[in-house]
Coordinates of N, CA and C in Angstrom, one line a residue:
X275 N 36.9 18.7 75.3 CA 36.9 19.8 76.2 C 37.6 19.3 77.5
X276 N 38.3 20.2 78.2 CA 38.9 19.9 79.5 C 38.0 20.6 80.5
X277 N 37.4 19.7 81.4 CA 36.4 20.2 82.4 C 37.2 20.7 83.6
X278 N 36.8 21.9 84.0 CA 37.5 22.6 85.1 C 36.6 23.0 86.2
X279 N 37.1 23.0 87.4 CA 36.4 23.6 88.5 C 37.4 24.6 89.3
X280 N 36.8 25.6 89.9 CA 37.5 26.6 90.7 C 37.1 26.3 92.1
X281 N 38.0 26.3 93.0 CA 37.7 26.1 94.5 C 38.5 27.3 95.2
X282 N 37.7 28.2 95.6 CA 38.3 29.4 96.3 C 37.2 30.1 97.0
X283 N 37.5 30.6 98.3 CA 36.5 31.2 99.1 C 36.4 32.7 98.8
X284 N 37.2 33.3 97.9 CA 37.2 34.7 97.6 C 36.5 34.9 96.3
X285 N 35.3 35.5 96.2 CA 34.6 35.7 95.0 C 35.4 36.4 93.9
X286 N 36.1 37.4 94.3 CA 36.9 38.1 93.3 C 38.0 37.3 92.7
X287 N 38.6 36.4 93.5 CA 39.6 35.5 92.9 C 38.9 34.5 92.0
X288 N 37.7 34.0 92.3 CA 36.9 33.2 91.4 C 36.7 33.9 90.0
X289 N 36.3 35.2 90.1 CA 36.0 36.0 88.9 C 37.2 36.1 88.0
X290 N 38.4 36.3 88.6 CA 39.6 36.5 87.8 C 39.9 35.2 87.1
X291 N 39.9 34.1 87.8 CA 40.1 32.8 87.1 C 39.1 32.5 86.1
X292 N 37.8 32.8 86.3 CA 36.8 32.5 85.4 C 37.0 33.3 84.1
X293 N 37.4 34.6 84.3 CA 37.7 35.5 83.1 C 38.8 34.9 82.3
X294 N 39.9 34.4 82.9 CA 41.0 33.8 82.2 C 40.5 32.5 81.5
X295 N 39.8 31.7 82.2 CA 39.4 30.4 81.6 C 38.5 30.6 80.4
X296 N 37.7 31.6 80.4 CA 36.8 31.9 79.2 C 37.6 32.3 78.0
X297 N 38.9 32.6 78.1 CA 39.7 32.9 76.9 C 40.2 31.7 76.2
X298 N 40.0 30.5 76.8 CA 40.5 29.3 76.2 C 39.4 28.4 75.8
X299 N 39.3 28.2 74.5 CA 38.2 27.3 74.0 C 38.2 25.9 74.4
X300 N 39.4 25.4 74.8 CA 39.5 24.0 75.2 C 39.1 23.8 76.7
X301 N 38.9 24.9 77.4 CA 38.5 24.7 78.8 C 37.0 25.0 79.0
X302 N 36.4 24.2 79.8 CA 35.0 24.3 80.1 C 34.8 24.3 81.6
X303 N 34.4 25.5 82.1 CA 34.2 25.6 83.6 C 32.9 25.0 84.0
X304 N 32.9 24.0 84.8 CA 31.7 23.3 85.2 C 31.2 23.7 86.6
X305 N 32.1 24.3 87.4 CA 31.6 24.7 88.7 C 32.6 25.7 89.4
X306 N 32.0 26.6 90.2 CA 32.8 27.4 91.1 C 32.4 27.1 92.5
X307 N 33.4 26.7 93.3 CA 33.1 26.2 94.7 C 33.7 27.2 95.7
X308 N 33.0 27.4 96.8 CA 33.5 28.3 97.8 C 34.3 27.6 98.9
X309 N 34.3 26.3 98.9 CA 35.1 25.6 99.9 C 35.3 24.1 99.5
X310 N 36.1 23.4 100.2 CA 36.4 22.0 99.9 C 35.2 21.1 99.9
X311 N 34.2 21.4 100.8 CA 33.1 20.5 100.9 C 32.2 20.6 99.7
X312 N 32.0 21.8 99.1 CA 31.3 22.0 97.9 C 32.0 21.3 96.7
X313 N 33.4 21.4 96.7 CA 34.1 20.8 95.6 C 34.1 19.3 95.7
X314 N 34.0 18.8 96.9 CA 33.9 17.3 97.1 C 32.6 16.8 96.5
X315 N 31.5 17.5 96.6 CA 30.2 17.1 96.1 C 30.3 17.1 94.5
X316 N 30.9 18.2 94.0 CA 31.1 18.3 92.5 C 31.9 17.1 92.0
X317 N 33.0 16.8 92.7 CA 33.9 15.7 92.2 C 33.2 14.3 92.2
X318 N 32.3 14.2 93.2 CA 31.5 12.9 93.3 C 30.5 12.7 92.2
X319 N 30.0 13.9 91.6 CA 28.9 13.8 90.7 C 29.3 14.2 89.2
X320 N 30.5 14.7 89.0 CA 30.9 15.1 87.7 C 32.4 14.7 87.4
X321 N 32.6 14.4 86.1 CA 34.0 14.2 85.7 C 34.7 15.5 85.6
X322 N 35.8 15.6 86.3 CA 36.6 16.9 86.3 C 38.0 16.6 85.9
X323 N 38.6 17.3 85.0 CA 40.0 17.1 84.5 C 41.0 17.9 85.3
X324 N 40.5 19.2 85.7 CA 41.5 20.1 86.2 C 40.8 20.9 87.3
X325 N 41.5 21.1 88.4 CA 41.0 21.9 89.6 C 41.9 23.0 89.9
X326 N 41.4 24.2 89.9 CA 42.2 25.4 90.4 C 41.8 25.5 91.9
X327 N 42.8 25.2 92.8 CA 42.5 25.0 94.2 C 43.2 26.0 95.1
X328 N 42.5 26.8 95.8 CA 43.1 27.7 96.7 C 43.5 26.9 98.0
X329 N 44.5 27.5 98.7 CA 45.0 26.7 99.8 C 44.4 27.2 101.1
X330 N 44.4 28.5 101.4 CA 43.8 29.0 102.6 C 42.3 29.2 102.5
X331 N 41.6 28.2 103.0 CA 40.1 28.3 103.0 C 39.6 27.9 104.4
X332 N 38.4 28.3 104.8 CA 37.9 27.9 106.1 C 37.5 26.4 106.0
X333 N 37.4 25.9 107.2 CA 37.0 24.5 107.4 C 38.1 23.5 107.0
X334 N 38.5 23.5 105.8 CA 39.5 22.6 105.3 C 40.4 23.3 104.3
X335 N 41.7 23.2 104.5 CA 42.6 23.9 103.5 C 42.6 23.1 102.2
X336 N 43.1 23.7 101.2 CA 43.2 23.1 99.9 C 44.2 21.9 99.9
X337 N 45.3 22.0 100.7 CA 46.2 20.9 100.8 C 45.6 19.7 101.5
X338 N 44.9 20.0 102.7 CA 44.3 18.9 103.4 C 43.2 18.2 102.6
X339 N 42.4 19.1 101.8 CA 41.4 18.5 100.9 C 42.0 17.6 99.9
X340 N 43.1 18.0 99.3 CA 43.7 17.2 98.2 C 44.1 15.8 98.8
X341 N 44.6 15.8 100.1 CA 45.0 14.6 100.7 C 43.9 13.6 100.9
X342 N 42.7 14.1 100.9 CA 41.5 13.2 101.1 C 41.1 12.5 99.9
X343 N 41.5 13.0 98.7 CA 41.0 12.5 97.4 C 41.9 11.3 97.0
X344 N 41.2 10.2 96.7 CA 41.9 9.0 96.3 C 42.2 9.1 94.8
X345 N 41.4 9.7 94.0 CA 41.7 9.9 92.6 C 41.4 11.3 92.2
X346 N 42.3 12.2 92.6 CA 42.1 13.7 92.3 C 42.3 14.0 90.8
X347 N 41.6 15.1 90.4 CA 42.0 15.5 89.0 C 43.3 16.2 89.1
X348 N 43.8 16.7 87.9 CA 45.0 17.5 87.9 C 44.7 18.8 88.8
X349 N 45.7 19.2 89.5 CA 45.5 20.3 90.4 C 46.5 21.4 90.2
X350 N 46.0 22.7 90.1 CA 46.9 23.8 90.1 C 46.5 24.7 91.3
X351 N 47.4 24.8 92.2 CA 47.2 25.5 93.4 C 47.2 27.0 93.1
X352 N 46.3 27.8 93.7 CA 46.3 29.2 93.6 C 46.3 29.8 95.0
X353 N 47.3 30.6 95.3 CA 47.4 31.1 96.7 C 48.2 32.4 96.7
X354 N 48.1 33.2 97.8 CA 48.9 34.4 98.0 C 50.1 34.1 98.9
X355 N 50.3 32.8 99.2 CA 51.3 32.5 100.2 C 52.4 31.5 99.6
X356 N 53.6 32.0 99.3 CA 54.6 31.2 98.6 C 55.1 30.1 99.5
X357 N 54.9 30.1 100.8 CA 55.6 29.1 101.7 C 54.9 27.7 101.6
X358 N 53.8 27.6 100.8 CA 53.2 26.3 100.6 C 53.6 25.6 99.4
X359 N 54.5 26.2 98.6 CA 54.9 25.6 97.3 C 55.5 24.2 97.4
X360 N 56.4 24.0 98.3 CA 57.0 22.7 98.4 C 56.0 21.6 98.8
X361 N 55.2 21.9 99.8 CA 54.2 20.9 100.1 C 53.2 20.6 99.0
X362 N 52.9 21.7 98.2 CA 52.0 21.5 97.1 C 52.6 20.6 96.0
X363 N 53.9 20.8 95.7 CA 54.5 19.9 94.7 C 54.7 18.5 95.2
X364 N 54.9 18.3 96.5 CA 55.0 17.0 97.1 C 53.7 16.2 96.9
X365 N 52.6 16.9 96.8 CA 51.3 16.3 96.5 C 51.0 16.1 95.0
X366 N 52.1 16.3 94.2 CA 52.0 16.2 92.8 C 51.1 17.2 92.1
X367 N 51.0 18.4 92.7 CA 50.3 19.5 92.0 C 51.0 19.8 90.7
X368 N 50.2 20.1 89.7 CA 50.7 20.4 88.4 C 51.5 21.7 88.4
X369 N 50.9 22.7 89.1 CA 51.6 24.0 89.1 C 51.1 24.7 90.4
X370 N 51.7 25.9 90.6 CA 51.5 26.7 91.8 C 51.5 28.1 91.5
X371 N 50.3 28.7 91.4 CA 50.2 30.1 91.0 C 50.0 31.1 92.2
X372 N 50.9 32.1 92.2 CA 50.8 33.1 93.3 C 49.9 34.2 92.9
X373 N 49.0 34.6 93.8 CA 48.1 35.7 93.5 C 48.9 37.0 93.8
X374 N 48.6 38.1 93.0 CA 47.7 38.1 91.9 C 48.2 37.4 90.7
X375 N 47.4 36.7 90.0 CA 47.8 35.8 88.9 C 47.8 36.6 87.6
X376 N 48.9 36.6 86.9 CA 48.9 37.3 85.6 C 48.4 36.3 84.5
X377 N 47.9 36.9 83.4 CA 47.4 36.0 82.3 C 48.6 35.2 81.7
X378 N 49.8 35.8 81.6 CA 50.9 35.1 81.1 C 51.3 33.9 81.9
X379 N 51.2 34.1 83.2 CA 51.6 32.9 84.1 C 50.4 31.9 84.0
X380 N 49.2 32.3 83.9 CA 48.1 31.4 83.8 C 48.2 30.6 82.5
X381 N 48.6 31.2 81.4 CA 48.8 30.5 80.2 C 49.8 29.3 80.3
X382 N 50.9 29.6 81.0 CA 51.9 28.6 81.2 C 51.4 27.4 82.0
X383 N 50.6 27.7 83.0 CA 50.0 26.6 83.8 C 49.0 25.8 83.0
X384 N 48.2 26.5 82.2 CA 47.1 25.8 81.4 C 47.8 24.9 80.3
X385 N 48.9 25.4 79.8 CA 49.6 24.6 78.8 C 50.1 23.3 79.4
X386 N 50.6 23.4 80.6 CA 51.0 22.1 81.3 C 49.8 21.2 81.4
X387 N 48.6 21.8 81.8 CA 47.4 21.0 82.1 C 47.0 20.3 80.8
X388 N 46.9 21.1 79.7 CA 46.5 20.6 78.4 C 47.4 19.4 78.0
X389 N 48.7 19.6 78.2 CA 49.6 18.5 77.8 C 49.3 17.2 78.5
X390 N 49.1 17.4 79.9 CA 48.9 16.2 80.7 C 47.6 15.5 80.3
X391 N 46.5 16.3 80.1 CA 45.2 15.7 79.7 C 45.3 15.0 78.4
X392 N 46.0 15.7 77.4 CA 46.1 15.0 76.1 C 46.9 13.7 76.2
X393 N 47.9 13.7 77.0 CA 48.7 12.5 77.1 C 47.8 11.4 77.8
X394 N 47.0 11.7 78.8 CA 46.2 10.8 79.4 C 45.1 10.2 78.4
X395 N 44.7 11.0 77.5 CA 43.7 10.6 76.5 C 44.3 10.1 75.2
X396 N 45.7 10.1 75.1 CA 46.4 9.7 73.9 C 46.0 10.5 72.7
X397 N 45.8 11.8 73.0 CA 45.5 12.8 71.9 C 46.8 13.6 71.6
X398 N 46.8 14.2 70.4 CA 48.0 15.0 70.0 C 48.0 16.2 70.9
X399 N 49.3 16.6 71.3 CA 49.5 17.6 72.3 C 49.6 19.0 71.5
X400 N 48.7 19.9 71.7 CA 48.7 21.2 71.1 C 48.6 22.2 72.3
X401 N 49.4 23.2 72.4 CA 49.4 24.1 73.5 C 48.1 24.9 73.4
X402 N 47.5 25.2 74.6 CA 46.3 26.1 74.6 C 46.7 27.5 74.2
X403 N 45.8 28.2 73.5 CA 46.1 29.5 73.1 C 44.8 30.3 73.3
X404 N 45.0 31.5 73.8 CA 43.9 32.4 74.1 C 43.1 32.6 72.8
X405 N 41.8 32.8 72.9 CA 41.0 32.9 71.7 C 41.4 34.1 70.8
X406 N 41.3 34.0 69.5 CA 41.7 35.0 68.6 C 41.0 36.3 68.9
X407 N 41.7 37.4 68.8 CA 41.1 38.7 69.1 C 41.2 39.1 70.6
X408 N 41.5 38.1 71.5 CA 41.7 38.5 72.9 C 43.0 39.2 73.1
X409 N 43.0 40.3 73.9 CA 44.2 41.0 74.2 C 44.5 40.8 75.6
X410 N 45.8 41.1 76.0 CA 46.1 41.0 77.4 C 45.3 42.0 78.2
X411 N 44.9 41.7 79.4 CA 44.1 42.7 80.2 C 44.9 43.9 80.5
X412 N 44.2 45.0 80.7 CA 44.8 46.3 80.9 C 44.8 46.6 82.4
X413 N 44.9 45.6 83.2 CA 44.8 45.7 84.7 C 45.5 44.5 85.4
X414 N 45.6 44.7 86.7 CA 46.2 43.6 87.5 C 45.4 43.6 88.8
X415 N 45.3 42.4 89.4 CA 44.7 42.3 90.7 C 45.8 42.1 91.7
X416 N 45.7 42.9 92.8 CA 46.7 42.7 93.9 C 46.0 42.5 95.2
X417 N 46.6 41.7 96.1 CA 46.0 41.4 97.3 C 46.3 42.5 98.3
X418 N 45.3 43.1 98.9 CA 45.5 44.2 99.9 C 44.3 44.3 100.8
X419 N 44.5 44.4 102.1 CA 43.4 44.5 103.0 C 42.4 43.3 102.9
X420 N 43.0 42.1 102.8 CA 42.2 40.9 102.8 C 41.3 40.8 101.6
X421 N 41.6 41.5 100.5 CA 40.8 41.3 99.3 C 41.7 41.5 98.1
X422 N 41.2 41.2 96.9 CA 41.9 41.4 95.7 C 41.4 42.7 95.1
X423 N 42.3 43.6 94.9 CA 42.0 45.0 94.4 C 42.4 45.1 92.9
X424 N 41.5 45.5 92.1 CA 41.8 45.7 90.7 C 42.4 47.0 90.5
X425 N 43.6 47.0 89.9 CA 44.3 48.2 89.6 C 44.5 48.4 88.1
X426 N 44.0 49.4 87.5 CA 44.1 49.6 86.1 C 45.5 50.2 85.8
X427 N 46.2 49.7 84.7 CA 47.5 50.1 84.4 C 47.6 51.6 84.2
X428 N 46.6 52.2 83.5 CA 46.7 53.6 83.2 C 46.6 54.5 84.4
X429 N 46.1 54.0 85.6 CA 46.0 54.8 86.8 C 47.3 54.8 87.6
X430 N 48.2 53.9 87.3 CA 49.4 53.8 88.1 C 50.4 54.9 87.7
X431 N 50.9 55.7 88.7 CA 51.9 56.7 88.4 C 53.3 56.0 88.6
X432 N 53.5 55.5 89.8 CA 54.7 54.7 90.0 C 54.5 53.8 91.2
X433 N 55.5 52.9 91.3 CA 55.4 51.8 92.4 C 56.6 52.0 93.2
X434 N 56.5 52.0 94.5 CA 57.6 52.1 95.4 C 57.7 50.9 96.3
X435 N 59.0 50.4 96.4 CA 59.3 49.2 97.2 C 59.6 49.6 98.6
X436 N 59.1 48.9 99.6 CA 59.4 49.2 101.0 C 59.6 47.8 101.7
X437 N 60.8 47.3 101.8 CA 61.1 46.0 102.4 C 60.3 44.9 101.7
X438 N 59.4 44.3 102.4 CA 58.6 43.2 101.8 C 57.3 43.7 101.2
X439 N 57.1 45.0 101.2 CA 55.8 45.5 100.7 C 56.1 46.4 99.5
X440 N 55.1 46.6 98.6 CA 55.2 47.6 97.6 C 54.0 48.5 97.7
X441 N 54.2 49.8 97.4 CA 53.1 50.8 97.4 C 52.8 51.2 95.9
X442 N 51.6 50.9 95.5 CA 51.2 51.3 94.1 C 50.6 52.7 94.2
X443 N 51.2 53.7 93.7 CA 50.7 55.0 93.9 C 50.0 55.5 92.6
X444 N 48.7 55.9 92.9 CA 47.9 56.4 91.8 C 47.4 57.8 92.1
X445 N 46.7 58.4 91.2 CA 46.4 59.8 91.4 C 45.5 60.1 92.6
X446 N 44.6 59.2 92.9 CA 43.6 59.5 94.0 C 43.7 58.4 95.1
X447 N 44.6 57.5 95.0 CA 44.7 56.5 96.1 C 46.0 55.8 96.0
X448 N 46.3 55.0 97.0 CA 47.5 54.1 96.9 C 47.0 52.7 97.4
X449 N 47.7 51.7 96.9 CA 47.4 50.3 97.4 C 48.7 49.7 97.9
X450 N 48.7 49.2 99.1 CA 49.8 48.6 99.7 C 49.6 47.1 99.7
X451 N 50.6 46.3 99.2 CA 50.5 44.9 99.1 C 51.7 44.2 99.5
X452 N 51.6 43.0 100.1 CA 52.8 42.2 100.5 C 53.3 41.5 99.3
X453 N 54.4 42.0 98.8 CA 54.9 41.5 97.5 C 56.3 42.1 97.3
X454 N 57.2 41.4 96.6 CA 58.5 42.0 96.2 C 58.4 42.8 94.9
X455 N 59.3 43.7 94.8 CA 59.4 44.5 93.6 C 59.6 43.6 92.4
X456 N 60.5 42.6 92.5 CA 60.8 41.7 91.4 C 59.6 40.9 90.9
X457 N 58.8 40.4 91.9 CA 57.6 39.6 91.4 C 56.6 40.5 90.7
X458 N 56.5 41.8 91.2 CA 55.5 42.7 90.5 C 56.1 43.1 89.2
X459 N 57.4 43.4 89.1 CA 58.0 43.8 87.9 C 57.8 42.7 86.8
X460 N 57.9 41.4 87.2 CA 57.7 40.3 86.3 C 56.3 40.2 85.7
X461 N 55.3 40.7 86.5 CA 53.9 40.6 86.1 C 53.5 41.7 85.3
X462 N 54.1 42.9 85.4 CA 53.7 44.1 84.7 C 54.3 44.0 83.2
X463 N 53.5 44.5 82.2 CA 54.0 44.6 80.9 C 55.2 45.5 80.7
X464 N 56.3 45.0 80.2 CA 57.6 45.7 80.1 C 57.5 46.9 79.1
X465 N 56.5 46.9 78.2 CA 56.4 48.0 77.3 C 55.6 49.2 77.9
X466 N 55.1 49.0 79.1 CA 54.4 50.1 79.8 C 55.0 50.5 81.1
X467 N 55.9 49.6 81.7 CA 56.5 49.9 83.0 C 58.0 49.7 82.9
X468 N 58.7 50.6 83.6 CA 60.2 50.5 83.6 C 60.7 50.6 85.0
X469 N 61.6 49.6 85.4 CA 62.3 49.7 86.7 C 63.4 50.7 86.5
X470 N 63.4 51.7 87.4 CA 64.4 52.8 87.3 C 65.3 52.8 88.5
X471 N 65.0 52.0 89.5 CA 65.7 52.0 90.8 C 65.3 50.7 91.5
X472 N 66.1 50.3 92.5 CA 65.7 49.1 93.2 C 64.4 49.3 94.0
X473 N 64.1 50.6 94.2 CA 62.9 50.9 95.0 C 61.7 51.5 94.1
X474 N 61.9 51.6 92.8 CA 60.9 52.3 92.0 C 60.7 51.7 90.6
X475 N 59.4 51.5 90.3 CA 59.0 51.2 88.9 C 58.1 52.3 88.5
X476 N 58.3 52.8 87.3 CA 57.4 53.9 86.8 C 56.6 53.5 85.6
X477 N 55.4 54.1 85.5 CA 54.6 54.0 84.3 C 55.2 54.9 83.3
X478 N 55.6 54.4 82.2 CA 56.3 55.1 81.2 C 55.5 56.3 80.7
X479 N 54.2 56.1 80.6 CA 53.3 57.1 80.1 C 53.2 58.3 81.1
X480 N 53.6 58.1 82.3 CA 53.5 59.1 83.3 C 54.8 60.0 83.5
X481 N 55.8 59.6 82.7 CA 57.1 60.4 82.8 C 56.8 61.8 82.2
X482 N 57.1 62.8 83.0 CA 56.9 64.2 82.6 C 58.2 64.7 82.1
X483 N 59.4 64.3 82.6 CA 60.7 64.8 82.2 C 61.8 64.0 82.8
X484 N 63.0 64.1 82.3 CA 64.2 63.5 82.9 C 65.0 64.7 83.3
X485 N 65.3 64.8 84.6 CA 66.0 65.9 85.2 C 67.3 65.3 85.8
X486 N 68.4 65.4 85.1 CA 69.7 64.8 85.6 C 69.5 63.3 85.8
X487 N 69.7 62.9 87.1 CA 69.6 61.5 87.4 C 68.2 61.2 88.1
X488 N 67.2 62.0 87.7 CA 65.9 61.9 88.3 C 64.9 61.8 87.2
X489 N 63.8 61.0 87.5 CA 62.6 61.0 86.6 C 61.5 61.8 87.3
X490 N 61.0 62.7 86.5 CA 59.9 63.6 87.0 C 58.5 63.1 86.6
X491 N 57.7 62.9 87.6 CA 56.3 62.6 87.3 C 55.4 63.6 88.1
X492 N 54.1 63.6 87.8 CA 53.2 64.5 88.5 C 52.4 63.6 89.5
X493 N 52.4 64.1 90.7 CA 51.6 63.4 91.8 C 50.9 64.5 92.5
X494 N 49.6 64.3 92.5 CA 48.7 65.3 93.2 C 49.0 66.7 92.7
X495 N 49.1 66.8 91.3 CA 49.3 68.1 90.6 C 50.6 68.8 91.0
X496 N 51.6 68.0 91.6 CA 52.9 68.6 91.9 C 54.0 67.7 91.3
X497 N 55.1 68.2 90.9 CA 56.2 67.4 90.3 C 56.8 66.6 91.4
X498 N 57.0 65.3 91.1 CA 57.7 64.4 92.0 C 58.9 63.8 91.3
X499 N 60.1 63.8 92.0 CA 61.3 63.4 91.4 C 61.7 62.1 92.0
X500 N 61.9 61.1 91.1 CA 62.3 59.7 91.5 C 63.7 59.4 91.1
X501 N 64.6 58.9 91.9 CA 66.0 58.6 91.5 C 66.1 57.5 90.5
X502 N 67.1 57.7 89.7 CA 67.5 56.6 88.7 C 68.7 55.9 89.2
X503 N 68.6 54.6 89.5 CA 69.7 53.8 90.0 C 70.7 53.5 89.0
X504 N 72.0 53.4 89.4 CA 73.0 53.2 88.4 C 72.9 51.9 87.6
X505 N 72.3 50.9 88.2 CA 72.1 49.6 87.6 C 71.0 49.7 86.5
X506 N 70.2 50.7 86.5 CA 69.1 50.8 85.6 C 69.2 52.0 84.6
X507 N 70.3 52.8 84.8 CA 70.4 54.0 84.0 C 70.6 53.7 82.5
X508 N 71.5 52.7 82.2 CA 71.7 52.4 80.8 C 70.5 52.0 80.0
X509 N 69.7 51.1 80.6 CA 68.5 50.7 80.0 C 67.5 51.8 79.8
X510 N 67.4 52.7 80.8 CA 66.5 53.8 80.6 C 67.0 54.8 79.6
X511 N 68.3 55.0 79.5 CA 68.9 55.9 78.5 C 68.6 55.3 77.1
X512 N 68.7 54.0 76.9 CA 68.5 53.4 75.6 C 67.0 53.7 75.2
X513 N 66.1 53.6 76.1 CA 64.7 53.8 75.8 C 64.5 55.3 75.4
X514 N 65.2 56.2 76.1 CA 65.1 57.6 75.8 C 65.7 57.9 74.4
X515 N 66.8 57.3 74.1 CA 67.5 57.6 72.8 C 66.7 57.2 71.7
X516 N 65.9 56.1 71.8 CA 65.1 55.6 70.7 C 63.9 56.5 70.5
X517 N 63.6 57.3 71.5 CA 62.4 58.1 71.3 C 62.7 59.6 71.4
X518 N 64.0 60.0 71.2 CA 64.4 61.4 71.3 C 64.5 62.0 70.0
X519 N 64.1 63.3 69.9 CA 64.1 64.1 68.7 C 65.4 64.9 68.7

């Protein structure tokens, strides 16, 4: 077993990581810590192979905490701030996961960790695989208003880009998060969401009609028309042709 701890001051972020960790039979979660001081006590009393470490925490940041450890476990940083990536890798972090963390990206990071632990133990290297019968989650967590908000895929009508922010529009609410359209597009399942414009991603299930160079969806019981960008038109047309009678 690969013994794991989570160090994060956000309970919802801890829950997301714990849910992912439970999908891997090779991983054993030994502790969830709210700050670096709690994690330090765990590391003094238990053998830990892998630490999921948040960066922005009260009292002591994850980066400063890692600098204090003479023999740290493998570290995967988890943070909402991409500007710490270089410093994280300079400290020999195994990986750097940006919140909200997708299961696909988590799997890649865990496979790196498994490989490193196996090499340290001189064991055969076999990539970690989610438990049989597990399916990809039907939701994503996005950071908004200083918390991680769970957004179910089926609730999303469309996503609108606005400079460095995106607006996730749903029937009864909207969520605004500091993120690029490209990063969100990469996290969403391509069989359910389609980029139709540099400023719009639509939920395929919510398409009501194609009207010329516009996609029609229903928002607040009224038709809403979203433009189709010329760089995305051919791919959208291919999808339509495959499903046209």
